[in-house]
Short mmCIF file of C-alpha atoms and ligand atoms in Angstrom, two decimals:
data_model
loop_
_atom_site.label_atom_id
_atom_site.label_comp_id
_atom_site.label_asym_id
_atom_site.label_seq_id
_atom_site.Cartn_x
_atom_site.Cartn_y
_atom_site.Cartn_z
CA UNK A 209 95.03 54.38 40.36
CA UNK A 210 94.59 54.85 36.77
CA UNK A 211 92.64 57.50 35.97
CA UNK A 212 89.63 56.55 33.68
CA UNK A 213 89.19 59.80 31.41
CA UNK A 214 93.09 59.56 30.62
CA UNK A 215 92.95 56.15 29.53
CA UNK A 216 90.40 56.11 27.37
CA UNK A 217 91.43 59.38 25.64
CA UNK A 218 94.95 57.74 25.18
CA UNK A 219 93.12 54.52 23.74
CA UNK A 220 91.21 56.66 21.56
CA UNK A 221 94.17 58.72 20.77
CA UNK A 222 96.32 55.18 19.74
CA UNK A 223 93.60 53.93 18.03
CA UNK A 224 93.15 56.56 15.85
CA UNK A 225 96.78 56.50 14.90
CA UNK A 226 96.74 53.11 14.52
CA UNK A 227 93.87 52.31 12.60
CA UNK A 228 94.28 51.22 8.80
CA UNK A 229 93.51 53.76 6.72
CA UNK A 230 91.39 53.69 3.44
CA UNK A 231 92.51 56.13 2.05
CA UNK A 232 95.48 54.23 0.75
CA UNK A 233 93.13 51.97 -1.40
CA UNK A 234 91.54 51.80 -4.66
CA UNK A 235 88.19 51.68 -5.65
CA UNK A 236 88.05 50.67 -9.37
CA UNK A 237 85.52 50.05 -12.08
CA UNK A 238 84.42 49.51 -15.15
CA UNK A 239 83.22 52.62 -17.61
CA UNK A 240 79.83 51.52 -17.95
CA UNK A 241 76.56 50.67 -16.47
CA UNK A 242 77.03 51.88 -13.03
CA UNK A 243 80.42 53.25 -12.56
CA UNK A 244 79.55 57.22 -11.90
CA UNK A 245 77.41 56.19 -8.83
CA UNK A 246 80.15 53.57 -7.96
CA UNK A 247 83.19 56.38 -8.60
CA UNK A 248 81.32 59.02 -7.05
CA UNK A 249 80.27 57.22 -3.88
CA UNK A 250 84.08 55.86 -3.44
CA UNK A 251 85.13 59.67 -3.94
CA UNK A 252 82.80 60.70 -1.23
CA UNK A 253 84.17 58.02 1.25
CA UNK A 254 87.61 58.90 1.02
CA UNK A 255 89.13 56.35 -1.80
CA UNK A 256 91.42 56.69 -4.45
CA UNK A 257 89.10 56.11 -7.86
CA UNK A 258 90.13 54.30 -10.90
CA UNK A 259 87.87 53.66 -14.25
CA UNK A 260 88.80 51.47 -16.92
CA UNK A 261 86.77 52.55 -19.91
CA UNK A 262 86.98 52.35 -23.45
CA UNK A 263 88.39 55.07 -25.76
CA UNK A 264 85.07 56.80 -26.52
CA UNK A 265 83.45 56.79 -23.17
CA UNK A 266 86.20 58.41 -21.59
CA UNK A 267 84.06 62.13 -22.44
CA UNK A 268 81.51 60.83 -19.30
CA UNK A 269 84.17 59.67 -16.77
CA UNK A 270 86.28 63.32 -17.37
CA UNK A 271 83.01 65.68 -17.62
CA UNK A 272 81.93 64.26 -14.55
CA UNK A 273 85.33 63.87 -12.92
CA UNK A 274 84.52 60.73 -10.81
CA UNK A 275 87.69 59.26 -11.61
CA UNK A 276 91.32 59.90 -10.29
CA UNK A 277 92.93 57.96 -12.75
CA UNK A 278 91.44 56.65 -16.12
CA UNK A 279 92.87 53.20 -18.15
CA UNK A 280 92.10 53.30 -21.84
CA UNK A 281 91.23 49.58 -22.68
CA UNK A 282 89.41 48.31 -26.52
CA UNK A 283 87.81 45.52 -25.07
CA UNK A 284 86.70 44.74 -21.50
CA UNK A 285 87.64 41.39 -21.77
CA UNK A 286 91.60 42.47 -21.95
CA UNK A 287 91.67 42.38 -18.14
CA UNK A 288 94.92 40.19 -17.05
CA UNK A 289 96.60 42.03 -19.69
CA UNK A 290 95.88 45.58 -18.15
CA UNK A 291 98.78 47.69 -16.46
CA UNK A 292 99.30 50.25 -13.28
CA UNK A 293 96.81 48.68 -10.96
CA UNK A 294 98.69 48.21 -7.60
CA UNK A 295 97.56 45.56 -4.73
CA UNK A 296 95.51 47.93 -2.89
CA UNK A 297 92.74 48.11 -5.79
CA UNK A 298 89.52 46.64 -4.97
CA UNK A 299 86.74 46.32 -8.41
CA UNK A 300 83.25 46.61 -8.02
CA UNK A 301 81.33 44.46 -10.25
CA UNK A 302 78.46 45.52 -12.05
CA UNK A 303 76.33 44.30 -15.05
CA UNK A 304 79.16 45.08 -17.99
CA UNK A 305 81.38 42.34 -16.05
CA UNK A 306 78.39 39.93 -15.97
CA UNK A 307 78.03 41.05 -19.74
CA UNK A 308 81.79 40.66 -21.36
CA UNK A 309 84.15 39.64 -18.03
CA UNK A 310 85.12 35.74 -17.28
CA UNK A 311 84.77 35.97 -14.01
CA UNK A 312 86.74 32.53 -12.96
CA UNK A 313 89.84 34.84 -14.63
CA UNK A 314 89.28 38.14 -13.29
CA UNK A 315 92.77 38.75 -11.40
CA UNK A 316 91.91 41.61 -8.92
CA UNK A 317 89.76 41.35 -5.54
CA UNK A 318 85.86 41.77 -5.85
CA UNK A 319 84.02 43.29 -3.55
CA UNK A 320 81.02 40.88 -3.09
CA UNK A 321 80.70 37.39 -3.74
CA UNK A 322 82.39 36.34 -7.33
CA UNK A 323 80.92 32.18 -6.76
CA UNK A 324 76.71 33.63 -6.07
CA UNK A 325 77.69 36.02 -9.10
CA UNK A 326 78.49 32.43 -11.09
CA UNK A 327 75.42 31.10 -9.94
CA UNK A 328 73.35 34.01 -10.44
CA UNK A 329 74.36 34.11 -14.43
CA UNK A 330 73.15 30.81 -15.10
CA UNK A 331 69.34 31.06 -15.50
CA UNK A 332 68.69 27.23 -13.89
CA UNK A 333 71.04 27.87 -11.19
CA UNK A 334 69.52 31.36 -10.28
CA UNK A 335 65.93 30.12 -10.49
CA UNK A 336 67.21 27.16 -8.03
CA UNK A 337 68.23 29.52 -5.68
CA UNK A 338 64.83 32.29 -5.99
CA UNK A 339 62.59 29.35 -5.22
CA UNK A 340 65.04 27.39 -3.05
CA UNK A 341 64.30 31.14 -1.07
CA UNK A 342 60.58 30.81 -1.11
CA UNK A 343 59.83 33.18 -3.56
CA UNK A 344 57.06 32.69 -6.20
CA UNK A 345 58.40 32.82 -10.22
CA UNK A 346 56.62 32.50 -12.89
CA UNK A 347 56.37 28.86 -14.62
CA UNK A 348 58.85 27.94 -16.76
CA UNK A 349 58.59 26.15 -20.61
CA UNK A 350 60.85 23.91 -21.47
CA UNK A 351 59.68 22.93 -24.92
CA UNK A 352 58.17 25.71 -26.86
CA UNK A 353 55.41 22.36 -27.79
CA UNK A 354 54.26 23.34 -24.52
CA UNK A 355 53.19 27.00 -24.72
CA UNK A 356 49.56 27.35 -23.82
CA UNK A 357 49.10 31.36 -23.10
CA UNK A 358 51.32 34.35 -23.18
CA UNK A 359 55.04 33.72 -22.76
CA UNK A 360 58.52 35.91 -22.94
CA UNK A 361 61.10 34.22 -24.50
CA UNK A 362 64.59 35.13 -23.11
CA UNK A 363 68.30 35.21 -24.13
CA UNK A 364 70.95 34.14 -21.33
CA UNK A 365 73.20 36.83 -19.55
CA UNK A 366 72.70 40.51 -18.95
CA UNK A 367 71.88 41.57 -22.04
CA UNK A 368 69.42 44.37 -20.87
CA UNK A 369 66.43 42.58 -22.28
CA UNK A 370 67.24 43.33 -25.87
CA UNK A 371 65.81 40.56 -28.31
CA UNK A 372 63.22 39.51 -25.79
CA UNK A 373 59.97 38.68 -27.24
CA UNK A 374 55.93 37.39 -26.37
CA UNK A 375 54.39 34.61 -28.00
CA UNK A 376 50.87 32.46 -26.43
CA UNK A 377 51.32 29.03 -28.83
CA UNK A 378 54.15 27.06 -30.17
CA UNK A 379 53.40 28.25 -34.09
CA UNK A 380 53.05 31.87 -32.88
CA UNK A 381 56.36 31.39 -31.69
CA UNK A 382 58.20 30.24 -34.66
CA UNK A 383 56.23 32.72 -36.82
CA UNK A 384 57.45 35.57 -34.17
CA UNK A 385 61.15 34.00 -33.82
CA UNK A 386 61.31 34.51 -38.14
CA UNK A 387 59.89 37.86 -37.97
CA UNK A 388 62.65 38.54 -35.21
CA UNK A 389 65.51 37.23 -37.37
CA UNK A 390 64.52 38.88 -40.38
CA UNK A 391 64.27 42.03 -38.70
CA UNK A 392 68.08 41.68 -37.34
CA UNK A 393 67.19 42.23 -33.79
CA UNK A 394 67.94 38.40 -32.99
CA UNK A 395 70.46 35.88 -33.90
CA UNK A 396 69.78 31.98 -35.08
CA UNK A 397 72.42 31.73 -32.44
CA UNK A 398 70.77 33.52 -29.85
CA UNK A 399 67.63 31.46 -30.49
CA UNK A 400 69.70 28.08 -29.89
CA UNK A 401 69.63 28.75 -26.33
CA UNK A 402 66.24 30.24 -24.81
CA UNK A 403 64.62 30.48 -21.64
CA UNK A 404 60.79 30.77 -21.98
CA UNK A 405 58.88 32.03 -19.13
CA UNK A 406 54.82 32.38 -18.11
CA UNK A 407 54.31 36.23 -19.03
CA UNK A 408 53.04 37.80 -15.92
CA UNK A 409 50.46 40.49 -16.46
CA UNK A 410 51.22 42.88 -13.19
CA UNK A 411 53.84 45.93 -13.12
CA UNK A 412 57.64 45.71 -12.79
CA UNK A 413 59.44 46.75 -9.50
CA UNK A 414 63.01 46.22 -9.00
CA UNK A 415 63.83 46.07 -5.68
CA UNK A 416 67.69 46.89 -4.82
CA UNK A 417 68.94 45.36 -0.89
CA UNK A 418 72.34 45.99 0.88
CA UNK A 419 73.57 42.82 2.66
CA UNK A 420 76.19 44.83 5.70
CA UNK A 421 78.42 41.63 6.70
CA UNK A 422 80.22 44.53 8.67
CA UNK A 423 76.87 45.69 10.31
CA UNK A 424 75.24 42.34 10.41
CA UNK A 425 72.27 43.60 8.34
CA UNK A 426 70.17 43.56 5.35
CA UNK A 427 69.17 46.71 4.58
CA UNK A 428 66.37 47.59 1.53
CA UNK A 429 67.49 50.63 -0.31
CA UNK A 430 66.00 51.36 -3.50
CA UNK A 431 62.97 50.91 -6.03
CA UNK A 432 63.11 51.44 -9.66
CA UNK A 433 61.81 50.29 -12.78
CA UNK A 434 62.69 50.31 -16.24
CA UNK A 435 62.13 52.30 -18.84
CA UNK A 436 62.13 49.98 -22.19
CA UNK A 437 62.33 50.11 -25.72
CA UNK A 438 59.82 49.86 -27.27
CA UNK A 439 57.17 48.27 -24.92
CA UNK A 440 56.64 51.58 -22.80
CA UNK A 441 55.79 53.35 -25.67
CA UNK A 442 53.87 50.88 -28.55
CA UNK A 443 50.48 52.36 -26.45
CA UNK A 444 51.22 55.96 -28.74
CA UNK A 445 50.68 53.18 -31.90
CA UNK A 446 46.87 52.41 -32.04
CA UNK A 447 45.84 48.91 -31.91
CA UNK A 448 44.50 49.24 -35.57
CA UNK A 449 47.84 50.61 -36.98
CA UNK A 450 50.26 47.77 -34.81
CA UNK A 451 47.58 44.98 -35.82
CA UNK A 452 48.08 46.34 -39.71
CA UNK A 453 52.09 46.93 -39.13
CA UNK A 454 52.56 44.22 -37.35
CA UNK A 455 54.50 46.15 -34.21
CA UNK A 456 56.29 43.51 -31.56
CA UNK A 457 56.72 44.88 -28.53
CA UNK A 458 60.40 44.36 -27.37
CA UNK A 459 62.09 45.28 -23.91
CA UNK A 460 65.66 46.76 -24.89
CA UNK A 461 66.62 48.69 -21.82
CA UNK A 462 67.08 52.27 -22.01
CA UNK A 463 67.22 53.66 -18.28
CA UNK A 464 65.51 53.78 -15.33
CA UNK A 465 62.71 55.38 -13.43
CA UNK A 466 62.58 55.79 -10.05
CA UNK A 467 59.65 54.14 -7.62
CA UNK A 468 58.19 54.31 -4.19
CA UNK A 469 56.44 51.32 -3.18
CA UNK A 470 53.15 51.02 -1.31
CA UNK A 471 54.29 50.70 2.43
CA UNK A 472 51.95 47.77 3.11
CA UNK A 473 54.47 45.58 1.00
CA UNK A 474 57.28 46.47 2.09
CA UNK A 475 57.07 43.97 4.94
CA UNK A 476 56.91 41.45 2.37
CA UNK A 477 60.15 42.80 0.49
CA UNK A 478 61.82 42.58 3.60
CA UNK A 479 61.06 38.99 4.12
CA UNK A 480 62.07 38.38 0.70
CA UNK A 481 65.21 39.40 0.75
CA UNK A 482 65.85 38.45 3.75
CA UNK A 483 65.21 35.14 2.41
CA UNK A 484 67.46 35.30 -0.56
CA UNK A 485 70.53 35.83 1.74
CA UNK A 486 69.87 33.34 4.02
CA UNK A 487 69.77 30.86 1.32
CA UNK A 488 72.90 32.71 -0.60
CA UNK A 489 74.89 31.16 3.06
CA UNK A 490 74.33 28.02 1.81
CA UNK A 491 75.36 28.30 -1.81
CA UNK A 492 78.37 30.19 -0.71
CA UNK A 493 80.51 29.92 2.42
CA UNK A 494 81.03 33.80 2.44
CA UNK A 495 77.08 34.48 1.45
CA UNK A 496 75.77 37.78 0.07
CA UNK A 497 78.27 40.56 0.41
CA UNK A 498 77.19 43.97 -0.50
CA UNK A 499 74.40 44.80 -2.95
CA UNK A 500 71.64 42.76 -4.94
CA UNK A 501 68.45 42.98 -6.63
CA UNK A 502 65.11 41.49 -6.93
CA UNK A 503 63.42 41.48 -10.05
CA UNK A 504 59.76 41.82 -10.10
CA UNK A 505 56.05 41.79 -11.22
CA UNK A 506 53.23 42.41 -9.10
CA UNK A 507 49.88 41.25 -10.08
CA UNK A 508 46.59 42.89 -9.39
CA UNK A 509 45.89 40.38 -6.60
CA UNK A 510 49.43 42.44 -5.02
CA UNK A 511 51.35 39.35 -5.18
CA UNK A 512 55.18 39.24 -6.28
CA UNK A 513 56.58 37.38 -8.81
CA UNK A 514 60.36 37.13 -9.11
CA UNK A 515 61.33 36.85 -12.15
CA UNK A 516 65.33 37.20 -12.00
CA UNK A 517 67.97 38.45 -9.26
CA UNK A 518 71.41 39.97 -9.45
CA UNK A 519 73.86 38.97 -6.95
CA UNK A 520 75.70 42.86 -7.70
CA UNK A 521 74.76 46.47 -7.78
CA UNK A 522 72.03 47.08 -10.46
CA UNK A 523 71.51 50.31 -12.98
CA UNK A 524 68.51 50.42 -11.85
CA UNK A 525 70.24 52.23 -8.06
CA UNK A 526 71.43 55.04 -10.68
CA UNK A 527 67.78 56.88 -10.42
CA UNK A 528 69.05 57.60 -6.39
CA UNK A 529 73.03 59.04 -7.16
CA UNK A 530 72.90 61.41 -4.17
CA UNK A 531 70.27 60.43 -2.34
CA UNK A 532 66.69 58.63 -2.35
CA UNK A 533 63.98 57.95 -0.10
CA UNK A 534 64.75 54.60 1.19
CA UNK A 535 68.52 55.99 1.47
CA UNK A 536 67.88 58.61 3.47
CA UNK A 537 64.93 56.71 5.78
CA UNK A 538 67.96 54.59 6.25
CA UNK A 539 71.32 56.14 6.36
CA UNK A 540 70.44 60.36 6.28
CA UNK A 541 70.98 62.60 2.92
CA UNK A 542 73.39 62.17 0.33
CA UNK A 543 73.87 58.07 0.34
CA UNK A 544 73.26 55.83 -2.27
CA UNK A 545 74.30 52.61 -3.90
CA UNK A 546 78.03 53.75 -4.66
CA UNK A 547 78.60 55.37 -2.07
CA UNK A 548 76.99 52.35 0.43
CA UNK A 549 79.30 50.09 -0.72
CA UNK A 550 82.73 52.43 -0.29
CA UNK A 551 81.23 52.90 2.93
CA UNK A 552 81.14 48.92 4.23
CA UNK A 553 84.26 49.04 2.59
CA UNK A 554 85.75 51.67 5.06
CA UNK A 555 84.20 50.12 7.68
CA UNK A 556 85.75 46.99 6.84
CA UNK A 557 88.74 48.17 6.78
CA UNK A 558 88.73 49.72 9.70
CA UNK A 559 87.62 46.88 11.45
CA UNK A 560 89.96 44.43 10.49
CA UNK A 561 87.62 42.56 8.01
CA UNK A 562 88.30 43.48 4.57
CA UNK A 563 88.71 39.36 4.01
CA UNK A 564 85.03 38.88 4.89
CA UNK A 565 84.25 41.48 1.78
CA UNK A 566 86.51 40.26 -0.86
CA UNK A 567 86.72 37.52 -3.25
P1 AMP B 123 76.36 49.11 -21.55
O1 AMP B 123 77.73 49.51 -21.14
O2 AMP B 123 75.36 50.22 -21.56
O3 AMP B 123 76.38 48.33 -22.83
O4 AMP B 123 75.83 48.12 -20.42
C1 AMP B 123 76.56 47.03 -19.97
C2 AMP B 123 75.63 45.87 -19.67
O5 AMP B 123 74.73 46.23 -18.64
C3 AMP B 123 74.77 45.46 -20.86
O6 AMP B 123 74.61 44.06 -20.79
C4 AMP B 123 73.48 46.20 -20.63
O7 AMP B 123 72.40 45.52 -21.20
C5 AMP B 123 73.39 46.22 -19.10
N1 AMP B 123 72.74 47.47 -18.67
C6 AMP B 123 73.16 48.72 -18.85
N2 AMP B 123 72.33 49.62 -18.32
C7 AMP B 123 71.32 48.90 -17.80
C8 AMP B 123 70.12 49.24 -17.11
N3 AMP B 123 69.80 50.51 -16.88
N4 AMP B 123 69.34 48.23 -16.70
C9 AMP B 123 69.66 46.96 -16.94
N5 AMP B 123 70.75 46.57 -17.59
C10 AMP B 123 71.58 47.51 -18.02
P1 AMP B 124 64.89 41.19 -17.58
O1 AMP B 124 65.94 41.47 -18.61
O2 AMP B 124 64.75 39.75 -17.27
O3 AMP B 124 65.11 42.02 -16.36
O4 AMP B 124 63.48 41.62 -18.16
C1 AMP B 124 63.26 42.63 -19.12
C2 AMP B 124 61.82 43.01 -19.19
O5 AMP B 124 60.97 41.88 -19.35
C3 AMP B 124 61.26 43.76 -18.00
O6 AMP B 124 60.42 44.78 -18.48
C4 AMP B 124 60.43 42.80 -17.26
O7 AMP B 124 59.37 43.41 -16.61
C5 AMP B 124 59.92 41.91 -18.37
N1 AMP B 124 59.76 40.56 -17.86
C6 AMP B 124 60.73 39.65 -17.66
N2 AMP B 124 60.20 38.48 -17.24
C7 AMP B 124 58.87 38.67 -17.18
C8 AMP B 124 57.77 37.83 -16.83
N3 AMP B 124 57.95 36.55 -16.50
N4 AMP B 124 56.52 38.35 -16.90
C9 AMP B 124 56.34 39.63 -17.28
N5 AMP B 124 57.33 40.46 -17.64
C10 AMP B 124 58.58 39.99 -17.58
#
């Protein structure tokens, strides 16, 4: 008779040896954005570490020593021309690839879902899939003839809201959009292609999620909200002296504050998100895989307005690097963002389904 204890200690024993490491594998990233949480949390897990960075951001990626190996590169862009990166590297994407990365050319494995980040940096195609979820947004213009009350005009991609501007009729926009040229902080260019939205008096809350394919799981994580230049800080300017000066408020992104959320809604955030993945299954085969983020306004009457969503970690997750409250309610001290992900990467590995992560 086989003897139970034995076996299983043998199993155990021949599993162990026989399990795929991670340790042999790469975590790399871009210098920028969110790459020390990223680096750090792949450290922590066991993973190699690679940053590509440019020349003179190399000072943060050394001081902080994050990074195993560093790649000089000038532009971000230079990707398939970029050497010493072996098979066993797997990229996190963040907002800088969004930014200045083709994705249809990027020629290294992604963790998370390259086609739902395509969709989500296309503002019609992300909207389709926010309301397609559900979720209320805020009306959109599509002539600026048809501005009747406060509006935000907005530039396409991640461009950390820098440029954006209000306006409440069609000639207060075209006096605002000269003012904005003139002053050098847009581009004719920029203003060829614009996405005007309903401005929603409430307050911003960025809500970052964790979709586990490993675990089966969406997990909420994180709360932030931004910290912007110079809207957060025109109140200091009387109303006298910015009606005489003529001060615009602009939202150029700066960092990030952290935020807990009155409990009563996070029931609500759950269902949200919860919402936003199922429908991500049908956009993409694979779905959501990893991180993403739900961009917010609440109103006084507590309802929540989406107003974008990243498909990818956000900057926002920095505020928690080494812990936060929803982190450790969830997963104990010490985790965050980074560090999540190189986790479900482990785990992946581990459990034979590091194809289910990738694209
Ligand atoms: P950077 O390397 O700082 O130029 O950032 C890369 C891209 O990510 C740019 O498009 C930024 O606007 C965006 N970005 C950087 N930090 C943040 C942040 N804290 N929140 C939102 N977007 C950001
Ligand atoms: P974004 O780059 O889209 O994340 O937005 C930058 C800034 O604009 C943030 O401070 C947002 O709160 C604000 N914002 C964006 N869309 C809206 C909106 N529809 N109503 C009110 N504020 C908005």
């Amino acid at each position: 008779m086989v003897n139970a204890k034995y076996f299983y200690t043998q199993h155990n024993y021949y599993m162990a040896r026989n399990q795929p490491t991670h340790k042999s594998y790469t975590i790399a990233t871009l210098g920028s954005h969110s790459a020390l949480g990223i680096l750090k949390g792949a450290k922590e897990e066991g993973f190699k570490t690679l940053c590509i960075c440019k020349p003179q951001d190399r000072i943060t990626y050394d001081s902080f020593g994050v990074a195993d190996k560093i790649i000089e590169t000038a532009s971000f862009s230079d990707f398939p021309k970029l050497k010493g990166i072996d098979n066993k590297t797997i990229f996190i994407p963040h907002g800088s690839y969004t930014a200045y990365v083709d994705m249809d050319d990027f020629p290294f494995p992604i963790f998370g879902n390259r086609e739902l980040i395509k969709v989500e940096s296309n503002r019609d195609t992300q909207r389709e899939w926010i309301v397609k979820s559900g979720l209320k947004v805020p009306e959109v213009y599509h002539s600026t003839e048809d501005i009747d009350g406060l509006v935000i005009v907005k530039f396409h991609g991640a461009a950390g809201g820098k440029g954006y501007f209000l306006a409440y009729s069609r000639e207060n926009f075209e006096e605002k959009r000269r003012r904005m040229v003139r002053a050098g902080i847009v581009t004719e260019k920029q203003l060829e292609k614009i996405h005007i939205q309903k401005y929603i008096i409430g307050v911003n809350v960025y809500a970052s999620y964790f979709n586990s394919v490993v675990r089966d799981e969406l997990e909420l994580l994180c709360f932030d909200k931004r910290y912007e230049a110079n809207v957060d800080n025109i109140g200091r300017v009387p109303a006298e002296d910015q009606i005489a000066t003529m001060v615009t408020p602009t939202y150029t992104v700066t960092g990030n504050i952290p935020l807990s959320i009155r409990e009563s809604l996070l029931p609500e955030f759950f269902r949200m998100g919860e919402a936003v993945a199922r429908t991500a299954r049908g956009l993409s085969e694979k779905g959501m895989i990893g991180p993403f983020c739900l961009e917010n306004v609440i109103n006084q009457k507590l309802e929540i307005i989406t107003f974008e969503l990243s498909a990818r970690i956000v900057a926002g997750t920095n505020v928690d690097i080494g812990g936060g409250p929803y982190f450790h309610l969830k997963h104990g001290p010490g985790m965050h963002m980074g560090r999540r992900i190189a986790l479900e990467i482990k785990e992946g590995i581990q459990q034979g389904m590091l194809d289910e992560l990738l694209t």
